[in-house]
Coordinates of C-alpha atoms and ligand atoms in Angstrom, one line a residue:
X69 CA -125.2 -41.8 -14.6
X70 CA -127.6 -44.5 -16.2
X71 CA -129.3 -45.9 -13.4
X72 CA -130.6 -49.4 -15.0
X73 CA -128.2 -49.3 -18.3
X74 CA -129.7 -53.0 -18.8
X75 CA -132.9 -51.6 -19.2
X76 CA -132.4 -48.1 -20.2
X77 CA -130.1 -48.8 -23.6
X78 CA -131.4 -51.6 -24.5
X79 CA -131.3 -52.7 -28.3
X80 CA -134.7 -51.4 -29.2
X81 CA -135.7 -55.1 -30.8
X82 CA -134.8 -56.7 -27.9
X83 CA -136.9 -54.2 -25.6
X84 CA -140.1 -54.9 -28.2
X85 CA -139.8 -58.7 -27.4
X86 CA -139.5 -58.6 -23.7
X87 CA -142.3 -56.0 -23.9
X88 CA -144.1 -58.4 -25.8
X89 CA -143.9 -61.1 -23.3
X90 CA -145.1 -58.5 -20.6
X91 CA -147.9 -57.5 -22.2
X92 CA -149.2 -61.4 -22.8
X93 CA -148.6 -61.9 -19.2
X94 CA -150.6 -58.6 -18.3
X95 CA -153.4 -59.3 -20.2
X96 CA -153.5 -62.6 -18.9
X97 CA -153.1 -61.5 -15.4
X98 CA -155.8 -58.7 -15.8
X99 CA -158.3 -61.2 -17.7
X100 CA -158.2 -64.2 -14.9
X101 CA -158.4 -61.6 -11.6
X102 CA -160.2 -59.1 -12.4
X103 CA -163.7 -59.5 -13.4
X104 CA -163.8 -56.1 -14.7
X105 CA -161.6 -56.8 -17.7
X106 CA -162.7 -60.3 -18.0
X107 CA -166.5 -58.6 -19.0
X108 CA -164.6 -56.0 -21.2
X109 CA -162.5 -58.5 -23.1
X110 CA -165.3 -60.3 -23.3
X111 CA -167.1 -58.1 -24.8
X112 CA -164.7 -56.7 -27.4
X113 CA -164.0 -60.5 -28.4
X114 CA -160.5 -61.0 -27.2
X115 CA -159.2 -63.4 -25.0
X116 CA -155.4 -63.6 -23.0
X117 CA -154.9 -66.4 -26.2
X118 CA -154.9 -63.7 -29.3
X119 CA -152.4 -61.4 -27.4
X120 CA -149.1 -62.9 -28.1
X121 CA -146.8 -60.1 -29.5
X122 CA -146.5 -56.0 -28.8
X123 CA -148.5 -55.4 -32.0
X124 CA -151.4 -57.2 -30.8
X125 CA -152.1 -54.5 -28.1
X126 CA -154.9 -52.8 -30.5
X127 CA -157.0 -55.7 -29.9
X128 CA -157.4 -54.7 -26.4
X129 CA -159.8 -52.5 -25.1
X130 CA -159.1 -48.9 -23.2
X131 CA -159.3 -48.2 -19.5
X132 CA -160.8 -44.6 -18.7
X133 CA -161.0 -42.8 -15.4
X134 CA -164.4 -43.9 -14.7
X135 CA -163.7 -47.2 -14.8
X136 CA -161.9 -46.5 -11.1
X137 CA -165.2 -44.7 -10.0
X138 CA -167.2 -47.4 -11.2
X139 CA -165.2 -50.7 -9.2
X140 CA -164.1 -47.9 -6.7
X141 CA -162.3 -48.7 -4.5
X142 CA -160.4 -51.7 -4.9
X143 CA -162.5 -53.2 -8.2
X144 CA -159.4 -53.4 -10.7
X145 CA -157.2 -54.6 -8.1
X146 CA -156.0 -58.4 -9.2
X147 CA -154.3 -59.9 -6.3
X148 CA -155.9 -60.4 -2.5
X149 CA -155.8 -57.7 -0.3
X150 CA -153.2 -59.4 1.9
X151 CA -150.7 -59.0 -0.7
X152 CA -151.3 -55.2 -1.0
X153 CA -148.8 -53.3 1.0
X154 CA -150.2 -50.3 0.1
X155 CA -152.3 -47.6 -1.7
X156 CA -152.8 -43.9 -2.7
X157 CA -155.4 -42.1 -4.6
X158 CA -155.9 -38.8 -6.2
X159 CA -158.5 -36.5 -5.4
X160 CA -161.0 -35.5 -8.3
X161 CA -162.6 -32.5 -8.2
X162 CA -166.1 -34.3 -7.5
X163 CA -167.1 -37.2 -6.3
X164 CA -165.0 -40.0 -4.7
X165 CA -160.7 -40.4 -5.1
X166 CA -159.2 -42.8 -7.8
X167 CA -158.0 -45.6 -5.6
X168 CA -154.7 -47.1 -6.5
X169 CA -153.1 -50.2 -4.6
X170 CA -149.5 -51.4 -5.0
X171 CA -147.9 -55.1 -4.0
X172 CA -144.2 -55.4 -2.5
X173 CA -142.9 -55.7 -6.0
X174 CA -145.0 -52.9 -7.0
X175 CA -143.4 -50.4 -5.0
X176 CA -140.3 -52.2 -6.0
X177 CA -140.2 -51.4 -9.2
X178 CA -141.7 -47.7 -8.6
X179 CA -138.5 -47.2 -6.3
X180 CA -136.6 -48.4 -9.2
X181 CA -138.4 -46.0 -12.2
X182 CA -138.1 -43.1 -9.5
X183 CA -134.7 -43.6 -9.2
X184 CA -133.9 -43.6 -12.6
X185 CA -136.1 -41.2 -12.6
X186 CA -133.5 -38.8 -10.2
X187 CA -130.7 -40.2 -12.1
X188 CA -131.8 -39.3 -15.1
X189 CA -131.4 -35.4 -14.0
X190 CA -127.5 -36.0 -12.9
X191 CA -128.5 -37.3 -9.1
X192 CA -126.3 -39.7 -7.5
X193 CA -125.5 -41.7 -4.0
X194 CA -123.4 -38.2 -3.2
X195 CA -126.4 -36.0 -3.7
X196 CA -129.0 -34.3 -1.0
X197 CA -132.2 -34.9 -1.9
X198 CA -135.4 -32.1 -0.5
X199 CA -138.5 -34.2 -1.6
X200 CA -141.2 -31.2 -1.2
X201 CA -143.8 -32.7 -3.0
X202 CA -146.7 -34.0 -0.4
X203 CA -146.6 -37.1 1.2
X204 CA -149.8 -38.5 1.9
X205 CA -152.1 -39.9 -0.4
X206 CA -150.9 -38.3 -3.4
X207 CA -148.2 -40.5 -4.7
X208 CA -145.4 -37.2 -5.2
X209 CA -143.9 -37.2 -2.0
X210 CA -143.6 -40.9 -1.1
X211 CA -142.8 -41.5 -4.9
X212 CA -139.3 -39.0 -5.1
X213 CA -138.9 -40.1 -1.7
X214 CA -138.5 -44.6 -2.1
X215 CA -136.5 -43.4 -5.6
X216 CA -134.1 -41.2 -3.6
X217 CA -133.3 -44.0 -1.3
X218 CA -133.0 -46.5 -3.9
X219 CA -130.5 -44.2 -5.6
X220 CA -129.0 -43.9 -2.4
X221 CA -129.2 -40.2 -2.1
X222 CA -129.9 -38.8 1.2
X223 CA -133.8 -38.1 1.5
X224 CA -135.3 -34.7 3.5
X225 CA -138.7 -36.1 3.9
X226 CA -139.7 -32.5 3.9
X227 CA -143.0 -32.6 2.2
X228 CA -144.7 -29.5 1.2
X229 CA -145.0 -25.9 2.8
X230 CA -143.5 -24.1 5.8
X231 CA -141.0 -22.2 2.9
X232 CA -138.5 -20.7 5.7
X233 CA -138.1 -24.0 7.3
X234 CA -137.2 -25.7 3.4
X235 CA -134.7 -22.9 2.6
X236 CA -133.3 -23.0 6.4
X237 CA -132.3 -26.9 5.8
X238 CA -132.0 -26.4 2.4
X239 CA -129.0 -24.5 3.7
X240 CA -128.0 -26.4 6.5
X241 CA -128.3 -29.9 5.1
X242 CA -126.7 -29.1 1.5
X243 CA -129.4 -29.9 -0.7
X244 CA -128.2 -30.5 -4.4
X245 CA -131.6 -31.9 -5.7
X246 CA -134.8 -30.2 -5.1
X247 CA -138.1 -32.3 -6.0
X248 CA -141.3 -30.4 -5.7
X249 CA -144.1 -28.9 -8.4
X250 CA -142.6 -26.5 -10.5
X251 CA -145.1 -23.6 -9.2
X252 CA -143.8 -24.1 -5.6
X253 CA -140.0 -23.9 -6.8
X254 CA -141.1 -20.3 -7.8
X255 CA -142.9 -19.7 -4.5
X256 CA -139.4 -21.0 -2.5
X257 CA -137.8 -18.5 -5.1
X258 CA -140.2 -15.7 -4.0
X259 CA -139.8 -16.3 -0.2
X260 CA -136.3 -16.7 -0.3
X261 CA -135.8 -13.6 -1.9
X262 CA -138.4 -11.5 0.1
X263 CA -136.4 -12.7 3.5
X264 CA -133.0 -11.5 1.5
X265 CA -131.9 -15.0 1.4
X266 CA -129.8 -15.7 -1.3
X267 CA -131.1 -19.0 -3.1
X268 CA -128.5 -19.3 -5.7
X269 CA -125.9 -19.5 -3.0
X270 CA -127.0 -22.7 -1.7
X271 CA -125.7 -26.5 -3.4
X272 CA -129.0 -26.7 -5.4
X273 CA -128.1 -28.2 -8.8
X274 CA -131.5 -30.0 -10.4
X275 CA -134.7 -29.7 -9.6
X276 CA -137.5 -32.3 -10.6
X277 CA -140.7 -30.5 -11.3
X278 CA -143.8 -32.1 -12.2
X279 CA -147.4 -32.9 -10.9
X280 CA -148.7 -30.3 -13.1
X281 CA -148.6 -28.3 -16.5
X282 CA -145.5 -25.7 -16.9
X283 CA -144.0 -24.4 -20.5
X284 CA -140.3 -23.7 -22.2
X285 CA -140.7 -20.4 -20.8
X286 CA -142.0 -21.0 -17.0
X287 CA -138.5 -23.3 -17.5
X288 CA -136.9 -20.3 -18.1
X289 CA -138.0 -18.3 -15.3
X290 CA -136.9 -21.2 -12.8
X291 CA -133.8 -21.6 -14.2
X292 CA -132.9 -17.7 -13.8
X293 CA -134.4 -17.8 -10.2
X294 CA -133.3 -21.1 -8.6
X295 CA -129.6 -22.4 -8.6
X296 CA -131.0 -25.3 -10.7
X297 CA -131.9 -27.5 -13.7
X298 CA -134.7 -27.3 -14.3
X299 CA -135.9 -31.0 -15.2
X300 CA -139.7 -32.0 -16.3
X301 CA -140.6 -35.8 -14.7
X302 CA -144.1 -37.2 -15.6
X303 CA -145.8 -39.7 -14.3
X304 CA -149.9 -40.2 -12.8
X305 CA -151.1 -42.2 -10.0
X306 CA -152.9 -44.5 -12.4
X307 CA -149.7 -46.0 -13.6
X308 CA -147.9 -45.4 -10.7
X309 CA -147.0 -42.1 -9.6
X310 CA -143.9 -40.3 -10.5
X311 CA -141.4 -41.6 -11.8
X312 CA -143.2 -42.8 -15.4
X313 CA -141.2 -40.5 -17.9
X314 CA -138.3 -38.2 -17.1
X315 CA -136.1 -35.9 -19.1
X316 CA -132.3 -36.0 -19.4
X317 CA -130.3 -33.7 -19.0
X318 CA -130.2 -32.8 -22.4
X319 CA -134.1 -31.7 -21.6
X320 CA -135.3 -32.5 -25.1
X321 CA -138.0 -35.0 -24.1
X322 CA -139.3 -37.1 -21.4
X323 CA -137.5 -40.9 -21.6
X324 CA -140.4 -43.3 -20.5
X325 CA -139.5 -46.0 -19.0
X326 CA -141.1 -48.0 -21.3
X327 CA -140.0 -51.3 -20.0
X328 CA -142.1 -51.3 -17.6
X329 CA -145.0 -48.3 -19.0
X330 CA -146.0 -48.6 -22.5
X331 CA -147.0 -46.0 -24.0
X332 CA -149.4 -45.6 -26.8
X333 CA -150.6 -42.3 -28.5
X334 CA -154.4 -42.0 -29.9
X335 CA -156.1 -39.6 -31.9
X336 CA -158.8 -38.7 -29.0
X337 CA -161.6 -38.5 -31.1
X338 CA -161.1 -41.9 -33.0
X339 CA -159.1 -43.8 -30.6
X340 CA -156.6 -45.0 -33.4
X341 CA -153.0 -44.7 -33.0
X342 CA -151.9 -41.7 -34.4
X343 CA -149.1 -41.5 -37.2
X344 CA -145.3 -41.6 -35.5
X345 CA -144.7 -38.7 -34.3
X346 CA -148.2 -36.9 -34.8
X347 CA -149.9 -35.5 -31.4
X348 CA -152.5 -37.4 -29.7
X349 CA -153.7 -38.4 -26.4
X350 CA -151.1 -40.4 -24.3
X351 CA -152.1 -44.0 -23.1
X352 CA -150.1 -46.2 -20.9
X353 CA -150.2 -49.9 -20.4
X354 CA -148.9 -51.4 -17.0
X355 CA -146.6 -54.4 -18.2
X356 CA -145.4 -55.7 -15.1
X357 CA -147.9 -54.1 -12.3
X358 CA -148.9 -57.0 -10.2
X359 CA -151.8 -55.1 -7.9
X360 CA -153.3 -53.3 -11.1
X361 CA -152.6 -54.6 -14.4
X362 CA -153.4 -51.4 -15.8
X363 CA -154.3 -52.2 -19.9
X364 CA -154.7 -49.1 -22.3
X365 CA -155.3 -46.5 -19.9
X366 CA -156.2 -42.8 -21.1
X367 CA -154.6 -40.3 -19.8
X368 CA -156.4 -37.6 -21.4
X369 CA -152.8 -36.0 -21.2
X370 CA -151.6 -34.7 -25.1
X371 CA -148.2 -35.2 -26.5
X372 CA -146.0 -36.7 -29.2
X373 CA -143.5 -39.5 -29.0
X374 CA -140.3 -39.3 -30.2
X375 CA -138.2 -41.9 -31.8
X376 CA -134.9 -40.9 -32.6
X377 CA -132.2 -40.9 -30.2
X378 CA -131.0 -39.0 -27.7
X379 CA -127.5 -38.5 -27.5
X380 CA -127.6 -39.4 -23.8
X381 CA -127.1 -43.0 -24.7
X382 CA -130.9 -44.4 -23.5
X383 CA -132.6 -46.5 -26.4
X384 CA -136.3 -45.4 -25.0
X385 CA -138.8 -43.1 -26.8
X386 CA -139.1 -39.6 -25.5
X387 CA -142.2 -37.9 -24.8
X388 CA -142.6 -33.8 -25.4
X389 CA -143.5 -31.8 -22.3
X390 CA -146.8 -31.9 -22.0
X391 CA -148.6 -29.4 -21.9
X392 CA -152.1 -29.6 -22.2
X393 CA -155.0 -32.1 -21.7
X394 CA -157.9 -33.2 -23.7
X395 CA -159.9 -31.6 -21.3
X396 CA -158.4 -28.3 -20.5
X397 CA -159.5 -26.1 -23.0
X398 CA -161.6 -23.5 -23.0
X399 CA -164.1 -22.9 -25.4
X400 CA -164.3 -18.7 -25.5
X401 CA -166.8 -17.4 -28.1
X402 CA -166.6 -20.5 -29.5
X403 CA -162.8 -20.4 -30.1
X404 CA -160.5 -23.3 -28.6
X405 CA -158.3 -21.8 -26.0
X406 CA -155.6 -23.9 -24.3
X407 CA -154.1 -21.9 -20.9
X408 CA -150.4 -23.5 -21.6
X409 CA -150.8 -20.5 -24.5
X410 CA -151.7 -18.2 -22.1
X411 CA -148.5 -18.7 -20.3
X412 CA -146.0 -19.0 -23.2
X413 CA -147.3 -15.7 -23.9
X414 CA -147.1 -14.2 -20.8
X415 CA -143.7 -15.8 -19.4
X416 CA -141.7 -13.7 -22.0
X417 CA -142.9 -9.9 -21.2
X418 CA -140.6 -8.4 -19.2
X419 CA -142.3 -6.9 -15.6
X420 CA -144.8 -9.7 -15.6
X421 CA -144.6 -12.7 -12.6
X422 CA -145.5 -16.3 -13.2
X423 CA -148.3 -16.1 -11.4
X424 CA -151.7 -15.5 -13.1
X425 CA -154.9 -16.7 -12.9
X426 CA -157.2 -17.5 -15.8
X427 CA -161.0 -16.9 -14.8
X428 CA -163.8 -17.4 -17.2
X429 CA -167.2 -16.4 -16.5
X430 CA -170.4 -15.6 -18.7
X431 CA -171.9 -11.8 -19.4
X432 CA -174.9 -12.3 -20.6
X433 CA -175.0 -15.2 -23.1
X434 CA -171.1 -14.3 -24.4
X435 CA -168.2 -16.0 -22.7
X436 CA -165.7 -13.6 -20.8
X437 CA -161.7 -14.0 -20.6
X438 CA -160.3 -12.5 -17.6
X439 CA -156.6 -12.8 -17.2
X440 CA -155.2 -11.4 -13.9
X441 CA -151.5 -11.1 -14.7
X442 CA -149.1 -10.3 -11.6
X443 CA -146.7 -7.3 -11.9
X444 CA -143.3 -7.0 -10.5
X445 CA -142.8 -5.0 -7.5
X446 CA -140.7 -1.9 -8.9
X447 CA -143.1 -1.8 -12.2
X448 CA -146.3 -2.1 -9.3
X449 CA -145.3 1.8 -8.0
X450 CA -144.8 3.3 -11.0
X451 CA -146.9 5.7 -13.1
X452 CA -150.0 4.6 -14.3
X453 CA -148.9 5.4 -18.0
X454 CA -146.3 2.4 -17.5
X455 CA -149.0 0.3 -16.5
X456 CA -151.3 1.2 -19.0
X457 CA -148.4 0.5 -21.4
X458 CA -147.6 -2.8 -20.1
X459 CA -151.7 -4.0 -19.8
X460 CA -152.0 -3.2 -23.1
X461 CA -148.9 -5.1 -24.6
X462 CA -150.4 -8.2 -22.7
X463 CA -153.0 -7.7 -24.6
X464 CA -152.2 -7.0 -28.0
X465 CA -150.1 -9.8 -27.6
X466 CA -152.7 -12.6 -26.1
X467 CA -155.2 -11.2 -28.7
X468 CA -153.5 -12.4 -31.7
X469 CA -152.0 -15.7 -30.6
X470 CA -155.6 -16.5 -29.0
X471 CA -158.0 -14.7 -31.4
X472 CA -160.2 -13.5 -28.9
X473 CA -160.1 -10.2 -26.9
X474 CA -159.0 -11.4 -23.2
X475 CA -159.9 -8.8 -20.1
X476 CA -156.6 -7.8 -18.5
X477 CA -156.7 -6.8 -15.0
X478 CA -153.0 -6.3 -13.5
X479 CA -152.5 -7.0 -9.9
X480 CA -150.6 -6.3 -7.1
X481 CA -147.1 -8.9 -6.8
X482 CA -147.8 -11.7 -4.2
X483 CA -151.6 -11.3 -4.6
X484 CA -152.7 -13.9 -6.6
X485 CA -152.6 -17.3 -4.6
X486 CA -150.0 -19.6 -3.9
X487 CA -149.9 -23.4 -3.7
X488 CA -148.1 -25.7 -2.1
X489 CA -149.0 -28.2 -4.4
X490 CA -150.5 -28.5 -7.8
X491 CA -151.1 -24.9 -9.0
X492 CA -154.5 -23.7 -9.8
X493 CA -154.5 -21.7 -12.6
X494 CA -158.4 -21.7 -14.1
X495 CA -161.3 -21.0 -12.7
X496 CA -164.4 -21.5 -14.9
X497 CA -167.5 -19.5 -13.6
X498 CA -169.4 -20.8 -16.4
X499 CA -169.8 -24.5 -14.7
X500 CA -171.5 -23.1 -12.0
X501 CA -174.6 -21.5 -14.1
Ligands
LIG271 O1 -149.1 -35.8 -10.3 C1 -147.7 -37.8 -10.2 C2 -146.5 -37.0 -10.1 C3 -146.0 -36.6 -8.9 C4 -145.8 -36.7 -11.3 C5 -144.9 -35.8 -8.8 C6 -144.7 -35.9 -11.2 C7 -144.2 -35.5 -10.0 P1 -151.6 -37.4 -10.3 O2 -151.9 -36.6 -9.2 O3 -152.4 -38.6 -10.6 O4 -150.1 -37.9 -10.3 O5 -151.8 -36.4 -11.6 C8 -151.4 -36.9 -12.9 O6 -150.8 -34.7 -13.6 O7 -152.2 -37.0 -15.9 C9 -150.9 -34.9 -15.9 O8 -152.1 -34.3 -16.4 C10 -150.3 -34.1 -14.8 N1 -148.9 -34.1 -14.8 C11 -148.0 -34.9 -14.1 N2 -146.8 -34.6 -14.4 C12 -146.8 -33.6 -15.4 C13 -145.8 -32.9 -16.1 C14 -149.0 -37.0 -10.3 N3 -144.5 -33.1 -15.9 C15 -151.6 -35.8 -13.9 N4 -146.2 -32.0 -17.0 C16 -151.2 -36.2 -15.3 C17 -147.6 -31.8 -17.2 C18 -148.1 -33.3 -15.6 N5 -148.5 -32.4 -16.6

């Protein structure tokens, strides 16, 4: 099902012009309320006047994280507090949160992109929804949870943890649809299975993972543990939350529901728009937010967009999966390192778990890459030889798709930690010299 068919097929011309008139009206609105981006337009030379079609979005200048730090907390908002009915904000990992607010209509039209969003992976008004993403101030839980109702599923408000009570109403209530980061559908996998409950006997038939970085082959490894589809949504609390990009069901891209989010790609280093198709660094405009008209924003997240059309019957680009950041990689020895590598590589050796923990740490003045790489339980009690075997594989294998000699230490199953939430997955000891 097509939740907004309007919207979502429209003839690509016609979707340029009303985007178009969006943008004019965002810039307008962001230039007369918010003196932050009256001072940058100011200073770049560009006034609301010399936007007037889609094409003249280069003129404008980019938003950055900081730029939340620096107006924190409510600096880009451009309406009066009474109209905001809400906000949420996402934790850095120093230093204060990145404050987002959200009007009536706001939260509206996030309802509506989350739906889509859900109906996009095959949900329906028949389906059970288990939103196990956390509610609170991160924008997962509450996100899933307004675009199940708006689809007119039936929401568990379960957010995230307590694993025996999910599965026990994830039996008892029939969930079809599970929503939660794609690292936690592994850990329900794992629990499930350790308390001999059968997961692929229950209703589960999609499951929209997101919130954080995963690969083809983590996909794989869901699918063959979980009952499920394994379907890869996008979206940031900048620019809303989830419900920004989704894939189909034919999971070859990430639709982004670009009536509403325009999306731009850059070279990084330049800040020019890359060639069609060429990889870059994602940027989103907000073309109808009323509490944050969000202009040029960058993500820092990398991808491609993607044209051509999916036989799904929606007209909107697609996005690849993303899978790594402009900041994420590691430097090792002077070599660029990116951990969505490490994964690929690891994902498709049989006996190994996804779950493993990067950790980089200085010996000397050289750069060390440990990898500690769970093992399954059966391969965990065998002989040594079988271990040694199986480190060394990992090895060979890293070594010549990373071109540096990673440190791998094999570990017990269930050892390395779990999260409820977004999955930790590096740990750089060199920051704290
Ligand atoms: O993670 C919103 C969200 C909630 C998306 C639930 C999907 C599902 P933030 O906490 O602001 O918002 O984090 C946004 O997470 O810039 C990406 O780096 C990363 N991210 C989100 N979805 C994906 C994905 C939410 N599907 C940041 N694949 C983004 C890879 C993702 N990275």
């Amino acid at each position: 099902m097509i939740f907004s068919e309007k919207y979502e097929c429209m003839d690509r011309k016609e979707l340029k012009r009303l985007q178009g008139e969006r943008l004019r009206d965002a810039a307008r609105r962001a230039y007369e309320n918010v003196p932050f981006y009256r001072k940058k337009f100011d200073e770049c030379g560009v006034k609301p006047e010399h936007i007037q079609s889609l094409d003249d979005i280069v003129k404008l200048p980019f938003t950055v994280k900081d730029d939340f730090r620096q107006t924190y907390p409510f600096g880009l908002f451009a309406v009066p507090q009474r109209e905001i009915v809400r906000v949420h904000a996402s934790s850095g990992t120093t230093g204060k949160p990145t404050v987002v607010g959200y009007t009536r209509e706001d939260i509206g039209i996030w309802a509506e992109t989350s739906a889509r969003t859900l109906a996009c992976g095959g949900g329906t008004a028949e389906d059970v929804l288990q939103v196990a993403y956390g509610y609170g101030l991160f924008t997962g839980g509450l996100g899933l949870h307004y675009g199940g109702e708006r689809l007119g599923a039936m929401v568990i408000p379960m957010s995230g943890g307590n694993s025996m009570k999910q599965l026990m109403l994830m039996q008892d209530f029939g969930t079809t649809l599970l929503a939660c980061t794609p690292s936690y559908s592994l850990q329900l996998a794992e629990e499930a299975a350790a308390e001999g409950f059968d997961i692929k006997k229950t209703k589960l038939k999609a499951g929209f993972f997101g919130a954080e970085p995963w690969t083809e082959a983590m996909r794989s490894q869901i699918e063959q543990r979980l009952p499920v589809k394994a379907i890869d949504i996008y979206g940031l609390s900048e620019v809303t939350g989830p419900g920004v990009a989704s894939e189909c069901l034919e999971q070859h891209g990430l639709h982004v529901f670009e009536d509403h989010y325009y999306p731009e790609v850059i070279n990084p280093s330049t800040g020019e728009p890359v060639a069609p198709g060429e990889r870059g660094e994602l940027v989103f405009t907000c073309l109808t937010k009323q509490a944050i008209p969000l202009i040029r924003y960058r993500t820092r997240d990398l991808t491609t967009l993607d044209e051509t059309l999916c036989p799904c019957g929606r007209t909107s680009r697609r996005m690849a999966r993303v899978t790594g950041r402009t900041d994420d990689m590691l430097i090792i020895r002077g070599v660029n390192v990116f951990p969505s590598q490490i994964e690929t590589v690891l994902m498709k050796i049989d006996g190994v778990e996804p779950h493993y923990l990067i950790v980089v740490d200085k010996s000397g003045v050289l750069d060390e890459l440990e990898i500690k790489v769970e093992v399954s339980e059966n391969l965990f009690s065998d002989e040594v030889k079988k271990l040694e075997a199986l480190r060394r594989r990992i090895f060979e294998e890293l070594r010549s798709v990373l071109s540096v000699s990673p440190k791998i230490s094999l570990v017990e199953p269930k050892s390395i930690e779990r999260s409820v939430g977004k999955a930790k997955r590096v740990i750089d000891r060199r920051d704290l010299k």
